Amino acid sequence: MRFSRLLVTFSLMMMMAISNEPFALAHKEEYKIYGFPYSASTWRVLAVLHEKGLSYYPITVNLRTGEQKKPSFLSINPFGQVPVLLDGHLKLTESRAISLYIESAHRSRGTKLLNHKNYKKMGIETMWMYIESFEFDPPATTLTFEQAIKPMTGLKTDYKVVNETEPQLEKVLDIYEERLKNSRFLAGNRFTLADLFHLPNIEYLMNTTTKRLFESRPNVHRWVAKIMARPAWRKACDANAWYDEMEN
Ligand SMILES: N[C@@H](CCC(=O)N[C@@H](CS)C(=O)NCC(=O)O)C(=O)O
Ligand SMILES: *[C@@H]1O[C@H](CO)[C@@H](O)[C@H](O)[C@H]1NC(C)=O
Ligand SMILES: *[C@@H]1O[C@H](CO)[C@@H](O)[C@H](O)[C@H]1NC(C)=O
């Protein structure tokens, strides 16, 4: 009796040591995600969850009916935006912060999306994450909004804005083209959060004429093809996968 209890305790300790995170398998309802299956920022977080092999509990906030601006949702995120992550009593907004949180909480699980142990590598990775946020995202989001989001909601694309914004994106892509000559991914030879953060806008932009800016740069093109093909990404931006998860 005592021996078997000891054995159970020992096995549990071993499991925790191996997984480096207590109760890693009991996460089924651990993460609740308020999101929308056509929302680029929601996809960013879902990509991380799929890379890590974590399931999640999806809560749909219908952006098409303006649910995100209703008092019930504003009490969850006063900015009226998705995604929002709930981990027990912890609530986080901002898709990149949520991504970093999940990656840090499950560093040894699934795809390792950052170098937590090497502060120099981490520095480079953080730098590329911020380059995405401050250099790539502003023009990319404008181009996505004009050419992909507006038409979906019955609004007209402003081609003057598109024409003015594309050169800003080109400047960034020229720098990426140089970087990717000598590096398989932006922060080095491994896929990291820095690459992943680009995917939501790229997914939309590859359906627009802006696609040519990516395709005319061979190293950028190779990188885009490689990151877009990741199974975790294909699942993240598949609306059916969101609804399937709701049924589980
Ligand atoms: N910086 C935020 C942006 C979130 C965001 O823009 N979410 C969009 C969907 S992709 C949204 O909720 N839009 C609804 C609205 O603003 O009314 C993040 O990365 O999470
Ligand atoms: C945008 O640029 C294209 C290609 O140069 C041009 O044909 C078009 O007239 C421009 N549109 C606007 C509204 O400036
Ligand atoms: C891009 O276009 C394809 C083919 O029309 C479609 O299946 C896909 O959902 C589109 N992707 C986005 C992000 O709109």
Coordinates of C-alpha atoms and ligand atoms in Angstrom, one line a residue:
M1 CA 0.0 0.0 0.0
R2 CA 2.6 2.4 1.1
F3 CA 4.9 1.4 -1.7
S4 CA 2.2 1.9 -4.4
R5 CA 1.5 5.4 -3.0
L6 CA 5.2 6.1 -3.1
L7 CA 5.2 4.9 -6.7
V8 CA 2.3 7.2 -7.7
T9 CA 4.0 10.1 -6.0
F10 CA 7.3 9.3 -7.7
S11 CA 5.6 8.9 -11.2
L12 CA 3.8 12.2 -10.7
M13 CA 7.1 13.9 -9.8
M14 CA 8.8 12.4 -12.9
M15 CA 5.9 13.6 -15.1
M16 CA 6.2 17.1 -13.8
A17 CA 10.0 17.1 -14.1
I18 CA 9.8 15.8 -17.7
S19 CA 7.0 18.2 -18.8
N20 CA 8.5 21.0 -16.8
E21 CA 5.1 22.2 -16.0
P22 CA 2.7 20.8 -13.5
F23 CA -0.6 19.2 -14.7
A24 CA 0.4 19.9 -18.3
L25 CA -2.2 17.4 -19.5
A26 CA -5.1 18.8 -17.6
H27 CA -5.4 21.9 -19.7
K28 CA -8.6 21.0 -21.6
E29 CA -10.5 24.0 -20.2
E30 CA -7.5 25.9 -19.0
Y31 CA -7.4 28.5 -21.7
K32 CA -10.6 30.2 -22.8
I33 CA -10.2 32.3 -25.9
Y34 CA -12.7 35.0 -26.8
G35 CA -12.2 35.4 -30.5
F36 CA -13.7 35.3 -34.0
P37 CA -12.6 32.7 -36.6
Y38 CA -12.0 35.4 -39.3
S39 CA -10.0 37.7 -37.0
A40 CA -6.3 38.0 -37.9
S41 CA -5.3 38.7 -34.3
T42 CA -7.3 35.7 -33.0
W43 CA -5.4 33.5 -35.6
R44 CA -2.1 34.7 -34.1
V45 CA -3.0 33.2 -30.7
L46 CA -4.5 30.0 -32.2
A47 CA -1.3 29.4 -34.1
V48 CA 0.7 29.4 -30.9
L49 CA -1.8 27.0 -29.2
H50 CA -1.6 24.6 -32.2
E51 CA 2.2 24.8 -32.4
K52 CA 2.3 23.9 -28.7
G53 CA -0.3 21.1 -29.1
L54 CA -2.7 22.7 -26.7
S55 CA -6.5 22.6 -27.0
Y56 CA -8.6 25.6 -26.0
Y57 CA -12.1 26.6 -25.2
P58 CA -13.3 29.0 -27.9
I59 CA -15.9 31.7 -27.1
T60 CA -17.2 33.4 -30.3
V61 CA -17.5 37.2 -30.3
N62 CA -19.3 38.0 -33.5
L63 CA -17.4 41.0 -35.0
R64 CA -19.9 41.1 -37.9
T65 CA -22.8 42.0 -35.6
G66 CA -20.7 44.3 -33.4
E67 CA -20.8 42.1 -30.3
Q68 CA -17.3 43.4 -29.4
K69 CA -18.7 46.9 -28.6
K70 CA -21.6 45.7 -26.4
P71 CA -21.3 46.3 -22.7
S72 CA -21.1 42.6 -21.9
F73 CA -17.9 42.3 -23.9
L74 CA -16.6 45.8 -23.0
S75 CA -16.5 44.6 -19.4
I76 CA -14.1 41.9 -20.6
N77 CA -12.0 44.1 -22.8
P78 CA -12.7 47.8 -22.6
F79 CA -10.9 48.2 -26.0
G80 CA -13.7 46.2 -27.6
Q81 CA -11.3 43.8 -29.4
V82 CA -10.5 40.2 -29.7
P83 CA -8.6 38.1 -28.8
V84 CA -8.9 37.8 -25.0
L85 CA -7.3 34.9 -23.1
L86 CA -8.6 33.7 -19.7
D87 CA -6.4 31.4 -17.7
G88 CA -8.3 30.9 -14.5
H89 CA -8.5 34.3 -13.0
L90 CA -5.8 35.8 -15.2
K91 CA -7.2 37.8 -18.2
L92 CA -4.9 39.0 -21.0
T93 CA -5.6 41.0 -24.2
E94 CA -3.2 41.8 -27.0
S95 CA -2.4 38.8 -29.3
R96 CA 1.3 39.1 -29.1
A97 CA 1.4 39.3 -25.3
I98 CA -0.9 36.3 -25.1
S99 CA 1.4 34.4 -27.5
L100 CA 4.4 35.2 -25.3
Y101 CA 2.5 34.1 -22.2
I102 CA 1.5 30.8 -23.7
E103 CA 5.0 30.2 -25.0
S104 CA 6.6 31.0 -21.6
A105 CA 4.2 28.8 -19.7
H106 CA 4.9 25.8 -22.0
R107 CA 8.5 26.4 -23.1
S108 CA 9.3 22.7 -23.3
R109 CA 6.2 21.6 -25.0
G110 CA 5.6 21.3 -28.8
T111 CA 7.4 23.7 -31.0
K112 CA 9.9 25.8 -29.1
L113 CA 9.1 29.3 -30.3
L114 CA 11.7 31.2 -28.3
N115 CA 15.2 30.6 -26.9
H116 CA 14.4 31.1 -23.2
K117 CA 17.8 30.0 -22.1
N118 CA 20.1 32.1 -24.3
Y119 CA 19.7 35.7 -23.6
K120 CA 21.5 36.8 -26.7
K121 CA 19.3 34.7 -29.0
M122 CA 16.3 35.9 -27.0
G123 CA 17.5 39.5 -27.6
I124 CA 17.5 38.9 -31.4
E125 CA 14.2 37.2 -31.3
T126 CA 12.6 40.0 -29.3
M127 CA 14.1 42.6 -31.7
W128 CA 12.4 40.8 -34.7
M129 CA 9.1 40.6 -32.7
Y130 CA 9.2 44.4 -32.3
I131 CA 10.2 44.9 -35.9
E132 CA 7.0 43.1 -36.8
S133 CA 4.9 45.2 -34.5
F134 CA 6.4 48.6 -35.3
E135 CA 7.6 48.3 -38.9
F136 CA 5.7 45.5 -40.7
D137 CA 2.3 45.6 -39.0
P138 CA 1.3 49.2 -39.6
P139 CA 1.5 49.2 -43.4
A140 CA 0.4 45.5 -43.6
T141 CA -2.7 46.1 -41.4
T142 CA -3.7 49.1 -43.5
L143 CA -3.3 47.0 -46.7
T144 CA -5.2 44.1 -45.2
F145 CA -8.0 46.4 -44.0
E146 CA -8.4 48.2 -47.3
Q147 CA -8.2 45.1 -49.6
A148 CA -9.6 42.2 -47.5
I149 CA -11.6 43.4 -44.6
K150 CA -13.5 46.3 -46.2
P151 CA -14.8 44.3 -49.2
M152 CA -16.0 41.6 -46.7
T153 CA -18.1 44.2 -44.9
G154 CA -19.4 45.8 -48.1
L155 CA -17.1 48.8 -48.0
K156 CA -15.0 50.0 -50.9
T157 CA -11.3 49.7 -51.1
D158 CA -9.6 53.1 -51.2
Y159 CA -6.9 52.6 -53.8
K160 CA -5.3 55.9 -53.1
V161 CA -4.5 54.6 -49.6
V162 CA -3.3 51.3 -51.1
N163 CA -1.0 53.1 -53.5
E164 CA 0.4 55.2 -50.7
T165 CA 0.9 52.4 -48.3
E166 CA 2.6 49.8 -50.5
P167 CA 5.9 51.6 -50.7
Q168 CA 6.1 51.6 -46.9
L169 CA 5.7 47.8 -46.9
E170 CA 8.2 47.5 -49.7
K171 CA 10.9 49.3 -47.6
V172 CA 10.4 46.7 -44.9
L173 CA 10.4 43.8 -47.3
D174 CA 13.7 45.0 -48.8
I175 CA 15.3 44.7 -45.4
Y176 CA 13.7 41.3 -44.9
E177 CA 15.0 40.2 -48.3
E178 CA 18.6 41.0 -47.2
R179 CA 18.2 39.4 -43.8
L180 CA 16.7 36.2 -45.3
K181 CA 19.6 35.8 -47.7
N182 CA 21.7 34.5 -44.8
S183 CA 19.1 33.3 -42.4
R184 CA 16.3 30.7 -42.8
F185 CA 14.0 32.6 -40.5
L186 CA 13.9 36.2 -39.3
A187 CA 15.5 35.7 -35.9
G188 CA 17.9 32.9 -37.0
N189 CA 17.7 29.4 -38.4
R190 CA 14.7 28.4 -36.3
F191 CA 11.0 29.3 -36.7
T192 CA 10.1 31.6 -33.7
L193 CA 7.3 33.8 -32.5
A194 CA 8.9 36.6 -34.6
D195 CA 8.0 34.7 -37.8
L196 CA 4.6 33.6 -36.5
F197 CA 3.5 37.1 -35.6
H198 CA 3.7 38.0 -39.4
L199 CA 1.3 35.3 -40.5
P200 CA -2.1 36.8 -40.0
N201 CA -1.5 39.8 -42.2
I202 CA 0.4 37.7 -44.8
E203 CA -2.5 35.2 -45.0
Y204 CA -4.8 38.0 -46.0
L205 CA -2.4 39.9 -48.2
M206 CA -1.6 36.8 -50.3
N207 CA -5.2 37.1 -51.6
T208 CA -4.7 40.7 -52.7
T209 CA -2.5 42.3 -55.4
T210 CA 0.0 43.2 -52.7
K211 CA 1.0 39.6 -53.0
R212 CA 3.4 40.6 -55.8
L213 CA 5.5 42.5 -53.3
F214 CA 6.2 39.3 -51.5
E215 CA 6.6 37.1 -54.6
S216 CA 9.1 39.4 -56.3
R217 CA 11.6 39.0 -53.5
P218 CA 12.9 35.4 -53.7
N219 CA 14.1 35.1 -50.1
V220 CA 10.9 36.7 -48.8
H221 CA 8.9 34.4 -51.1
R222 CA 10.6 31.3 -49.8
W223 CA 10.1 32.3 -46.2
V224 CA 6.4 33.2 -46.7
A225 CA 5.8 29.8 -48.4
K226 CA 7.5 28.0 -45.6
I227 CA 5.7 29.6 -42.7
M228 CA 2.3 29.6 -44.4
A229 CA 2.5 25.9 -45.0
R230 CA 3.0 25.0 -41.3
P231 CA 0.2 22.7 -40.2
A232 CA -0.4 24.7 -37.0
W233 CA -1.0 27.8 -39.1
R234 CA -3.3 26.1 -41.6
K235 CA -5.4 25.0 -38.6
A236 CA -5.3 28.4 -36.9
C237 CA -6.8 30.3 -39.9
D238 CA -9.4 27.6 -40.7
A239 CA -12.7 28.8 -39.4
N240 CA -14.0 25.2 -39.3
A241 CA -11.3 24.3 -36.8
W242 CA -12.6 27.0 -34.5
Y243 CA -16.2 25.6 -34.6
D244 CA -15.0 22.0 -34.3
E245 CA -13.1 23.0 -31.1
M246 CA -16.4 24.5 -29.8
E247 CA -18.1 21.1 -30.1
N248 CA -15.4 19.2 -28.2
Ligands
LIG1 N1 -3.4 44.8 -31.1 C1 -4.5 43.9 -30.9 C2 -5.4 44.1 -32.1 C3 -6.7 43.4 -31.9 C4 -7.7 43.7 -33.0 O1 -7.5 44.6 -33.8 N2 -8.7 42.9 -33.1 C5 -9.7 43.0 -34.2 C6 -9.9 41.7 -34.9 S1 -8.5 41.2 -35.8 C7 -11.0 43.4 -33.5 O2 -11.4 42.9 -32.5 N3 -11.7 44.3 -34.2 C8 -13.0 44.7 -33.8 C9 -13.1 46.2 -33.6 O3 -12.1 46.8 -33.4 O4 -14.3 46.6 -33.5 C10 -4.0 42.5 -30.8 O5 -3.0 42.2 -31.4 O6 -4.7 41.7 -30.1
LIG2 C1 -2.9 53.4 -58.0 O1 -1.8 52.9 -58.7 C2 -2.1 52.3 -59.9 C3 -0.8 51.7 -60.5 O2 0.2 52.7 -60.5 C4 -2.8 53.2 -60.9 O3 -3.2 52.6 -62.1 C5 -4.1 53.8 -60.1 O4 -4.7 54.8 -60.9 C6 -3.7 54.3 -58.8 N1 -5.0 54.6 -58.1 C7 -5.2 55.7 -57.3 C8 -6.6 55.9 -56.8 O5 -4.3 56.5 -57.1
LIG3 C1 -8.1 33.5 -49.9 O1 -8.7 33.0 -51.1 C2 -9.1 31.7 -51.1 C3 -9.6 31.3 -52.4 O2 -10.6 32.2 -52.8 C4 -10.0 31.4 -49.9 O3 -10.3 30.0 -49.9 C5 -9.4 31.9 -48.6 O4 -10.3 31.7 -47.6 C6 -9.0 33.3 -48.7 N1 -8.3 33.7 -47.5 C7 -8.5 34.8 -46.8 C8 -7.7 35.0 -45.7 O5 -9.4 35.5 -47.1

